[in-house]
Amino acid sequence: TLSSFSLPAYALPDLPATSNFSIAHTYHFSSSTPDARPENDTIRQVQVFDNYFAYDDGTAEQSYFLNLLPSAPGRTAVEYAFYVQDTLQGLAMQFSRQVPSGSIKEFSIAIYQDIAVNGGQEELIYREDFLLPRYADTANGFVTYAFETPQVLPAGNFFIVLIQPAGGISDSLYMALDVNREENNHRYFDVGEGWIPSQIQGALLWRPLAGPPLPPSTIETQEEVLDIRLYPNPATTELRLQATTPLSTGAWYTIYDLQGKEVRHDLVRSNAPIDIKQLAAGIYIFQLGDGSKQFIQKFVKQ
């Protein structure tokens, strides 16, 4: 039978802003009666002091996504809290890879002081638009979205909200989910009917980054945007590209439908039109990659 007990207070030494140290808990009946099996009487853990908030344990077992109506946006919110005033510098996130690729699924990140749930009111503080998913090249790696304008927030609760626009292309954006968290996930979603508490077990791998400005080495550089004009739009039989600087000979383009299915993929050929006669009438996404730069635009096929 286990009985309750208290541990003596221990003052931590002064630590750097980012610190990891190990804690070992050794259990036995009394100082005079040690355990007969000392090989299994100790629990060890690594305690991390860093600049982020995390409900997750750093590993993702599943993915979380919203099924959206083509004409309606979607929002996912996670609640956090500052115990003292601090500066929110950005957000580290982990997206799950998916097929077709999620790299064209545009979204926004917003900070809300409060949302309209449990008697609250919508209080938007800050929003950044026209973001695209990025993926780390390591297992369970995070990418960082540094805010253009860091936000000083008072002590108290706040919400990080990911907003998926209407139009179909951003539907089913896969977000990494740690399903080992069984307690309150502090997560809400809105697919056009107001905020609803999520009943799916687990924590999204979202980590708000607080404190001083982020070191440049921690910030994933957004791909540069190519200065290109795609015309005509709407189009009937062909598309043309007008670039301010010549594209490389290895530039590829991909055309997706609004479900994210790839319908055309080919090299960009100098001054040659892009044939779209075989495409059904509708709205498509045109994506072009040229090394570290990219160009994405919707177009209408009549």
Tab-separated table of N, CA and C in Angstrom, residues 39-159:
chain	number	residue	atom	x	y	z
A	39	GLU	N	17.951	-2.637	-8.530
A	39	GLU	CA	18.044	-2.335	-9.956
A	39	GLU	C	16.760	-1.730	-10.511
A	40	ASN	N	15.645	-1.816	-9.768
A	40	ASN	CA	14.400	-1.246	-10.300
A	40	ASN	C	13.723	-0.304	-9.304
A	41	ASP	N	14.521	0.361	-8.469
A	41	ASP	CA	13.923	1.244	-7.472
A	41	ASP	C	14.114	2.730	-7.805
A	42	THR	N	14.579	3.021	-9.032
A	42	THR	CA	14.882	4.408	-9.381
A	42	THR	C	14.146	4.813	-10.659
A	43	ILE	N	13.520	5.984	-10.609
A	43	ILE	CA	12.874	6.586	-11.785
A	43	ILE	C	13.692	7.793	-12.190
A	44	ARG	N	14.040	7.851	-13.460
A	44	ARG	CA	14.837	8.974	-13.956
A	44	ARG	C	14.063	9.739	-15.022
A	45	GLN	N	14.259	11.047	-15.049
A	45	GLN	CA	13.633	11.869	-16.062
A	45	GLN	C	14.564	13.025	-16.413
A	46	VAL	N	14.369	13.564	-17.603
A	46	VAL	CA	15.108	14.746	-18.034
A	46	VAL	C	14.168	15.932	-17.980
A	47	GLN	N	14.515	16.925	-17.213
A	47	GLN	CA	13.711	18.137	-17.103
A	47	GLN	C	14.299	19.209	-18.014
A	48	VAL	N	13.455	19.786	-18.871
A	48	VAL	CA	13.895	20.787	-19.828
A	48	VAL	C	13.376	22.156	-19.409
A	49	PHE	N	14.262	23.129	-19.320
A	49	PHE	CA	13.880	24.533	-19.168
A	49	PHE	C	14.227	25.220	-20.480
A	50	ASP	N	13.203	25.714	-21.189
A	50	ASP	CA	13.451	26.322	-22.495
A	50	ASP	C	12.466	27.461	-22.701
A	51	ASN	N	12.425	27.992	-23.926
A	51	ASN	CA	11.616	29.180	-24.190
A	51	ASN	C	10.244	28.846	-24.753
A	52	TYR	N	9.825	27.581	-24.663
A	52	TYR	CA	8.551	27.211	-25.278
A	52	TYR	C	7.578	26.609	-24.274
A	53	PHE	N	6.284	26.658	-24.648
A	53	PHE	CA	5.224	25.960	-23.937
A	53	PHE	C	4.922	24.676	-24.702
A	54	ALA	N	4.721	23.559	-24.022
A	54	ALA	CA	4.445	22.313	-24.727
A	54	ALA	C	3.494	21.442	-23.916
A	55	TYR	N	2.393	21.036	-24.545
A	55	TYR	CA	1.545	19.994	-23.985
A	55	TYR	C	1.995	18.623	-24.473
A	56	ASP	N	2.759	18.587	-25.575
A	56	ASP	CA	3.171	17.334	-26.192
A	56	ASP	C	4.469	16.823	-25.575
A	57	ASP	N	4.807	15.566	-25.888
A	57	ASP	CA	6.058	14.980	-25.398
A	57	ASP	C	7.142	14.953	-26.473
A	58	GLY	N	6.883	15.616	-27.605
A	58	GLY	CA	7.892	15.709	-28.659
A	58	GLY	C	7.774	14.681	-29.757
A	59	THR	N	6.855	13.717	-29.619
A	59	THR	CA	6.681	12.708	-30.659
A	59	THR	C	5.224	12.672	-31.096
A	60	ALA	N	5.024	12.449	-32.387
A	60	ALA	CA	3.672	12.406	-32.951
A	60	ALA	C	3.340	10.984	-33.379
A	61	GLU	N	2.181	10.505	-32.939
A	61	GLU	CA	1.727	9.174	-33.329
A	61	GLU	C	0.635	9.218	-34.397
A	62	GLN	N	-0.108	10.328	-34.469
A	62	GLN	CA	-1.204	10.445	-35.418
A	62	GLN	C	-1.234	11.855	-35.989
A	63	SER	N	-2.228	12.121	-36.819
A	63	SER	CA	-2.432	13.447	-37.398
A	63	SER	C	-3.827	13.940	-37.064
A	64	TYR	N	-3.956	15.254	-37.001
A	64	TYR	CA	-5.228	15.919	-36.717
A	64	TYR	C	-5.530	16.849	-37.887
A	65	PHE	N	-6.801	16.859	-38.337
A	65	PHE	CA	-7.161	17.767	-39.421
A	65	PHE	C	-8.649	18.077	-39.345
A	66	LEU	N	-9.052	19.130	-40.044
A	66	LEU	CA	-10.446	19.529	-40.124
A	66	LEU	C	-10.992	19.190	-41.504
A	67	ASN	N	-12.208	18.641	-41.541
A	67	ASN	CA	-12.936	18.472	-42.795
A	67	ASN	C	-13.785	19.717	-43.003
A	68	LEU	N	-13.475	20.495	-44.036
A	68	LEU	CA	-14.146	21.768	-44.248
A	68	LEU	C	-15.097	21.700	-45.440
A	69	LEU	N	-16.152	22.503	-45.375
A	69	LEU	CA	-16.987	22.724	-46.541
A	69	LEU	C	-16.221	23.640	-47.498
A	70	PRO	N	-16.392	23.464	-48.828
A	70	PRO	CA	-15.621	24.283	-49.771
A	70	PRO	C	-15.814	25.781	-49.578
A	71	SER	N	-16.986	26.190	-49.081
A	71	SER	CA	-17.287	27.619	-48.962
A	71	SER	C	-17.041	28.171	-47.568
A	72	ALA	N	-16.513	27.373	-46.655
A	72	ALA	CA	-16.371	27.820	-45.267
A	72	ALA	C	-14.938	27.660	-44.784
A	73	PRO	N	-14.434	28.642	-44.042
A	73	PRO	CA	-13.101	28.498	-43.447
A	73	PRO	C	-13.143	27.608	-42.215
A	74	GLY	N	-11.995	27.283	-41.684
A	74	GLY	CA	-11.915	26.493	-40.458
A	74	GLY	C	-10.869	27.085	-39.531
A	75	ARG	N	-11.074	26.899	-38.222
A	75	ARG	CA	-10.124	27.417	-37.242
A	75	ARG	C	-9.861	26.349	-36.179
A	76	THR	N	-8.614	26.238	-35.766
A	76	THR	CA	-8.204	25.374	-34.668
A	76	THR	C	-7.497	26.231	-33.634
A	77	ALA	N	-7.894	26.127	-32.374
A	77	ALA	CA	-7.322	26.965	-31.321
A	77	ALA	C	-6.785	26.095	-30.197
A	78	VAL	N	-5.649	26.510	-29.631
A	78	VAL	CA	-5.085	25.867	-28.445
A	78	VAL	C	-4.827	26.961	-27.409
A	79	GLU	N	-5.245	26.701	-26.170
A	79	GLU	CA	-5.134	27.678	-25.086
A	79	GLU	C	-3.831	27.486	-24.312
A	80	TYR	N	-3.164	28.603	-24.013
A	80	TYR	CA	-1.948	28.617	-23.203
A	80	TYR	C	-2.091	29.716	-22.153
A	81	ALA	N	-1.082	29.857	-21.295
A	81	ALA	CA	-1.143	30.893	-20.262
A	81	ALA	C	0.252	31.381	-19.904
A	82	PHE	N	0.387	32.702	-19.770
A	82	PHE	CA	1.569	33.325	-19.184
A	82	PHE	C	1.300	33.565	-17.705
A	83	TYR	N	2.276	33.283	-16.856
A	83	TYR	CA	2.124	33.587	-15.432
A	83	TYR	C	2.681	34.959	-15.094
A	84	VAL	N	3.489	35.504	-15.998
A	84	VAL	CA	3.962	36.888	-15.899
A	84	VAL	C	3.913	37.463	-17.311
A	85	GLN	N	3.972	38.773	-17.430
A	85	GLN	CA	4.023	39.385	-18.750
A	85	GLN	C	5.248	38.895	-19.500
A	86	ASP	N	5.073	38.599	-20.786
A	86	ASP	CA	6.188	38.099	-21.577
A	86	ASP	C	5.943	38.444	-23.038
A	87	THR	N	6.956	38.185	-23.863
A	87	THR	CA	6.876	38.489	-25.285
A	87	THR	C	6.758	37.205	-26.088
A	88	LEU	N	5.725	37.120	-26.907
A	88	LEU	CA	5.536	35.962	-27.772
A	88	LEU	C	6.262	36.225	-29.086
A	89	GLN	N	7.280	35.429	-29.367
A	89	GLN	CA	8.155	35.667	-30.508
A	89	GLN	C	7.755	34.881	-31.755
A	90	GLY	N	7.057	33.786	-31.581
A	90	GLY	CA	6.704	32.970	-32.734
A	90	GLY	C	6.116	31.651	-32.291
A	91	LEU	N	6.057	30.709	-33.213
A	91	LEU	CA	5.439	29.419	-32.951
A	91	LEU	C	6.237	28.332	-33.651
A	92	ALA	N	6.657	27.308	-32.885
A	92	ALA	CA	7.272	26.113	-33.461
A	92	ALA	C	6.169	25.087	-33.682
A	93	MET	N	6.140	24.491	-34.857
A	93	MET	CA	5.053	23.576	-35.212
A	93	MET	C	5.610	22.342	-35.910
A	94	GLN	N	4.778	21.327	-35.909
A	94	GLN	CA	5.112	20.120	-36.662
A	94	GLN	C	3.887	19.719	-37.470
A	95	PHE	N	4.034	19.719	-38.789
A	95	PHE	CA	2.987	19.238	-39.681
A	95	PHE	C	3.314	17.802	-40.090
A	96	SER	N	2.272	17.019	-40.347
A	96	SER	CA	2.460	15.651	-40.823
A	96	SER	C	2.505	15.655	-42.346
A	97	ARG	N	3.430	14.887	-42.892
A	97	ARG	CA	3.478	14.777	-44.353
A	97	ARG	C	2.254	14.010	-44.846
A	98	GLN	N	1.799	14.383	-46.039
A	98	GLN	CA	0.593	13.770	-46.559
A	98	GLN	C	0.671	13.652	-48.068
A	99	VAL	N	-0.185	12.779	-48.601
A	99	VAL	CA	-0.281	12.572	-50.038
A	99	VAL	C	-1.738	12.800	-50.439
A	100	PRO	N	-2.026	13.714	-51.394
A	100	PRO	CA	-1.094	14.616	-52.070
A	100	PRO	C	-0.424	15.565	-51.074
A	101	SER	N	0.648	16.205	-51.522
A	101	SER	CA	1.440	17.066	-50.653
A	101	SER	C	0.597	18.180	-50.039
A	102	GLY	N	0.930	18.521	-48.773
A	102	GLY	CA	0.262	19.622	-48.101
A	102	GLY	C	0.965	20.944	-48.278
A	103	SER	N	2.024	20.991	-49.104
A	103	SER	CA	2.855	22.189	-49.194
A	103	SER	C	2.135	23.383	-49.810
A	104	ILE	N	0.983	23.167	-50.457
A	104	ILE	CA	0.246	24.275	-51.059
A	104	ILE	C	-0.948	24.699	-50.207
A	105	LYS	N	-1.111	24.100	-49.040
A	105	LYS	CA	-2.288	24.365	-48.211
A	105	LYS	C	-2.045	25.622	-47.354
A	106	GLU	N	-2.490	26.741	-47.861
A	106	GLU	CA	-2.259	28.037	-47.229
A	106	GLU	C	-3.008	28.140	-45.897
A	107	PHE	N	-2.412	28.856	-44.933
A	107	PHE	CA	-3.073	29.064	-43.645
A	107	PHE	C	-2.596	30.369	-43.024
A	108	SER	N	-3.235	30.765	-41.946
A	108	SER	CA	-2.851	31.938	-41.159
A	108	SER	C	-2.630	31.513	-39.718
A	109	ILE	N	-1.786	32.252	-39.000
A	109	ILE	CA	-1.599	32.069	-37.562
A	109	ILE	C	-2.056	33.343	-36.870
A	110	ALA	N	-2.868	33.194	-35.832
A	110	ALA	CA	-3.381	34.348	-35.097
A	110	ALA	C	-3.196	34.141	-33.600
A	111	ILE	N	-3.079	35.251	-32.884
A	111	ILE	CA	-3.060	35.246	-31.421
A	111	ILE	C	-4.349	35.904	-30.954
A	112	TYR	N	-5.086	35.217	-30.117
A	112	TYR	CA	-6.309	35.766	-29.522
A	112	TYR	C	-6.116	35.874	-28.008
A	113	GLN	N	-6.549	36.985	-27.435
A	113	GLN	CA	-6.587	37.085	-25.985
A	113	GLN	C	-7.687	36.201	-25.423
A	114	ASP	N	-8.781	36.074	-26.202
A	114	ASP	CA	-9.902	35.239	-25.793
A	114	ASP	C	-10.665	34.837	-27.044
A	115	ILE	N	-11.401	33.731	-26.971
A	115	ILE	CA	-12.277	33.307	-28.051
A	115	ILE	C	-13.676	33.099	-27.482
A	116	ALA	N	-14.661	33.011	-28.365
A	116	ALA	CA	-16.059	32.938	-27.947
A	116	ALA	C	-16.430	31.513	-27.531
A	117	VAL	N	-15.859	31.087	-26.407
A	117	VAL	CA	-16.170	29.789	-25.831
A	117	VAL	C	-16.192	29.943	-24.316
A	118	ASN	N	-17.050	29.203	-23.651
A	118	ASN	CA	-17.180	29.279	-22.190
A	118	ASN	C	-17.441	30.712	-21.709
A	119	GLY	N	-18.288	31.427	-22.461
A	119	GLY	CA	-18.642	32.783	-22.068
A	119	GLY	C	-17.685	33.851	-22.529
A	120	GLY	N	-16.630	33.496	-23.283
A	120	GLY	CA	-15.646	34.475	-23.725
A	120	GLY	C	-16.086	35.222	-24.963
A	121	GLN	N	-15.329	36.236	-25.322
A	121	GLN	CA	-15.566	37.044	-26.510
A	121	GLN	C	-14.335	36.981	-27.416
A	122	GLU	N	-14.553	37.143	-28.726
A	122	GLU	CA	-13.452	37.127	-29.681
A	122	GLU	C	-12.589	38.380	-29.488
A	123	GLU	N	-11.326	38.204	-29.110
A	123	GLU	CA	-10.400	39.322	-28.929
A	123	GLU	C	-9.110	39.012	-29.686
A	124	LEU	N	-9.076	39.431	-30.949
A	124	LEU	CA	-7.909	39.196	-31.789
A	124	LEU	C	-6.809	40.185	-31.432
A	125	ILE	N	-5.592	39.679	-31.260
A	125	ILE	CA	-4.433	40.520	-30.961
A	125	ILE	C	-3.549	40.696	-32.188
A	126	TYR	N	-3.322	39.617	-32.925
A	126	TYR	CA	-2.323	39.660	-33.996
A	126	TYR	C	-2.618	38.525	-34.969
A	127	ARG	N	-2.278	38.764	-36.255
A	127	ARG	CA	-2.510	37.733	-37.271
A	127	ARG	C	-1.488	37.862	-38.387
A	128	GLU	N	-0.972	36.715	-38.847
A	128	GLU	CA	-0.108	36.666	-40.017
A	128	GLU	C	-0.726	35.724	-41.044
A	129	ASP	N	-0.806	36.184	-42.296
A	129	ASP	CA	-1.484	35.450	-43.358
A	129	ASP	C	-0.503	34.918	-44.396
A	130	PHE	N	-1.056	34.128	-45.308
A	130	PHE	CA	-0.334	33.614	-46.485
A	130	PHE	C	0.874	32.774	-46.090
A	131	LEU	N	0.692	31.916	-45.080
A	131	LEU	CA	1.738	30.989	-44.664
A	131	LEU	C	1.513	29.637	-45.332
A	132	LEU	N	2.594	28.878	-45.483
A	132	LEU	CA	2.511	27.546	-46.071
A	132	LEU	C	3.193	26.543	-45.151
A	133	PRO	N	2.714	25.289	-45.131
A	133	PRO	CA	3.357	24.271	-44.294
A	133	PRO	C	4.793	24.026	-44.733
A	134	ARG	N	5.667	23.818	-43.747
A	134	ARG	CA	7.045	23.422	-44.002
A	134	ARG	C	7.333	22.199	-43.147
A	135	TYR	N	8.321	21.432	-43.558
A	135	TYR	CA	8.589	20.148	-42.922
A	135	TYR	C	10.074	20.043	-42.589
A	136	ALA	N	10.358	19.649	-41.348
A	136	ALA	CA	11.749	19.451	-40.940
A	136	ALA	C	12.297	18.195	-41.594
A	137	ASP	N	13.622	18.164	-41.768
A	137	ASP	CA	14.249	17.005	-42.409
A	137	ASP	C	14.724	15.969	-41.399
A	138	THR	N	14.200	16.061	-40.172
A	138	THR	CA	14.502	15.064	-39.142
A	138	THR	C	13.199	14.540	-38.559
A	139	ALA	N	13.228	13.332	-38.036
A	139	ALA	CA	12.033	12.759	-37.424
A	139	ALA	C	11.599	13.595	-36.231
A	140	ASN	N	10.307	13.900	-36.163
A	140	ASN	CA	9.724	14.684	-35.078
A	140	ASN	C	10.391	16.056	-34.930
A	141	GLY	N	10.878	16.597	-36.047
A	141	GLY	CA	11.482	17.924	-36.019
A	141	GLY	C	10.431	19.016	-36.149
A	142	PHE	N	10.699	20.166	-35.541
A	142	PHE	CA	9.801	21.308	-35.592
A	142	PHE	C	10.333	22.340	-36.574
A	143	VAL	N	9.430	23.107	-37.174
A	143	VAL	CA	9.810	24.290	-37.943
A	143	VAL	C	9.269	25.508	-37.206
A	144	THR	N	9.959	26.636	-37.347
A	144	THR	CA	9.632	27.832	-36.584
A	144	THR	C	9.048	28.901	-37.484
A	145	TYR	N	7.910	29.432	-37.077
A	145	TYR	CA	7.308	30.595	-37.723
A	145	TYR	C	7.520	31.776	-36.784
A	146	ALA	N	8.508	32.599	-37.100
A	146	ALA	CA	8.810	33.770	-36.273
A	146	ALA	C	7.870	34.899	-36.670
A	147	PHE	N	7.231	35.533	-35.686
A	147	PHE	CA	6.312	36.619	-35.984
A	147	PHE	C	7.070	37.839	-36.499
A	148	GLU	N	6.526	38.475	-37.509
A	148	GLU	CA	7.142	39.704	-38.009
A	148	GLU	C	7.145	40.787	-36.929
A	149	THR	N	6.095	40.793	-36.111
A	149	THR	CA	6.002	41.748	-35.003
A	149	THR	C	5.755	40.964	-33.722
A	150	PRO	N	6.783	40.675	-32.918
A	150	PRO	CA	6.559	39.962	-31.646
A	150	PRO	C	5.552	40.709	-30.778
A	151	GLN	N	4.771	39.947	-30.013
A	151	GLN	CA	3.675	40.518	-29.243
A	151	GLN	C	3.920	40.391	-27.742
A	152	VAL	N	3.860	41.530	-27.043
A	152	VAL	CA	3.956	41.534	-25.582
A	152	VAL	C	2.563	41.246	-25.020
A	153	LEU	N	2.453	40.165	-24.249
A	153	LEU	CA	1.165	39.755	-23.691
A	153	LEU	C	1.202	39.843	-22.176
A	154	PRO	N	0.078	40.218	-21.548
A	154	PRO	CA	0.031	40.269	-20.088
A	154	PRO	C	-0.080	38.868	-19.500
A	155	ALA	N	0.075	38.774	-18.200
A	155	ALA	CA	-0.153	37.495	-17.527
A	155	ALA	C	-1.601	37.074	-17.760
A	156	GLY	N	-1.806	35.791	-17.977
A	156	GLY	CA	-3.156	35.283	-18.211
A	156	GLY	C	-3.206	34.392	-19.432
A	157	ASN	N	-4.396	33.935	-19.740
A	157	ASN	CA	-4.592	32.996	-20.840
A	157	ASN	C	-4.542	33.706	-22.185
A	158	PHE	N	-4.137	32.961	-23.192
A	158	PHE	CA	-4.212	33.413	-24.581
A	158	PHE	C	-4.376	32.179	-25.461
A	159	PHE	N	-4.725	32.405	-26.722
A	159	PHE	CA	-4.991	31.304	-27.651
A	159	PHE	C	-4.160	31.483	-28.923
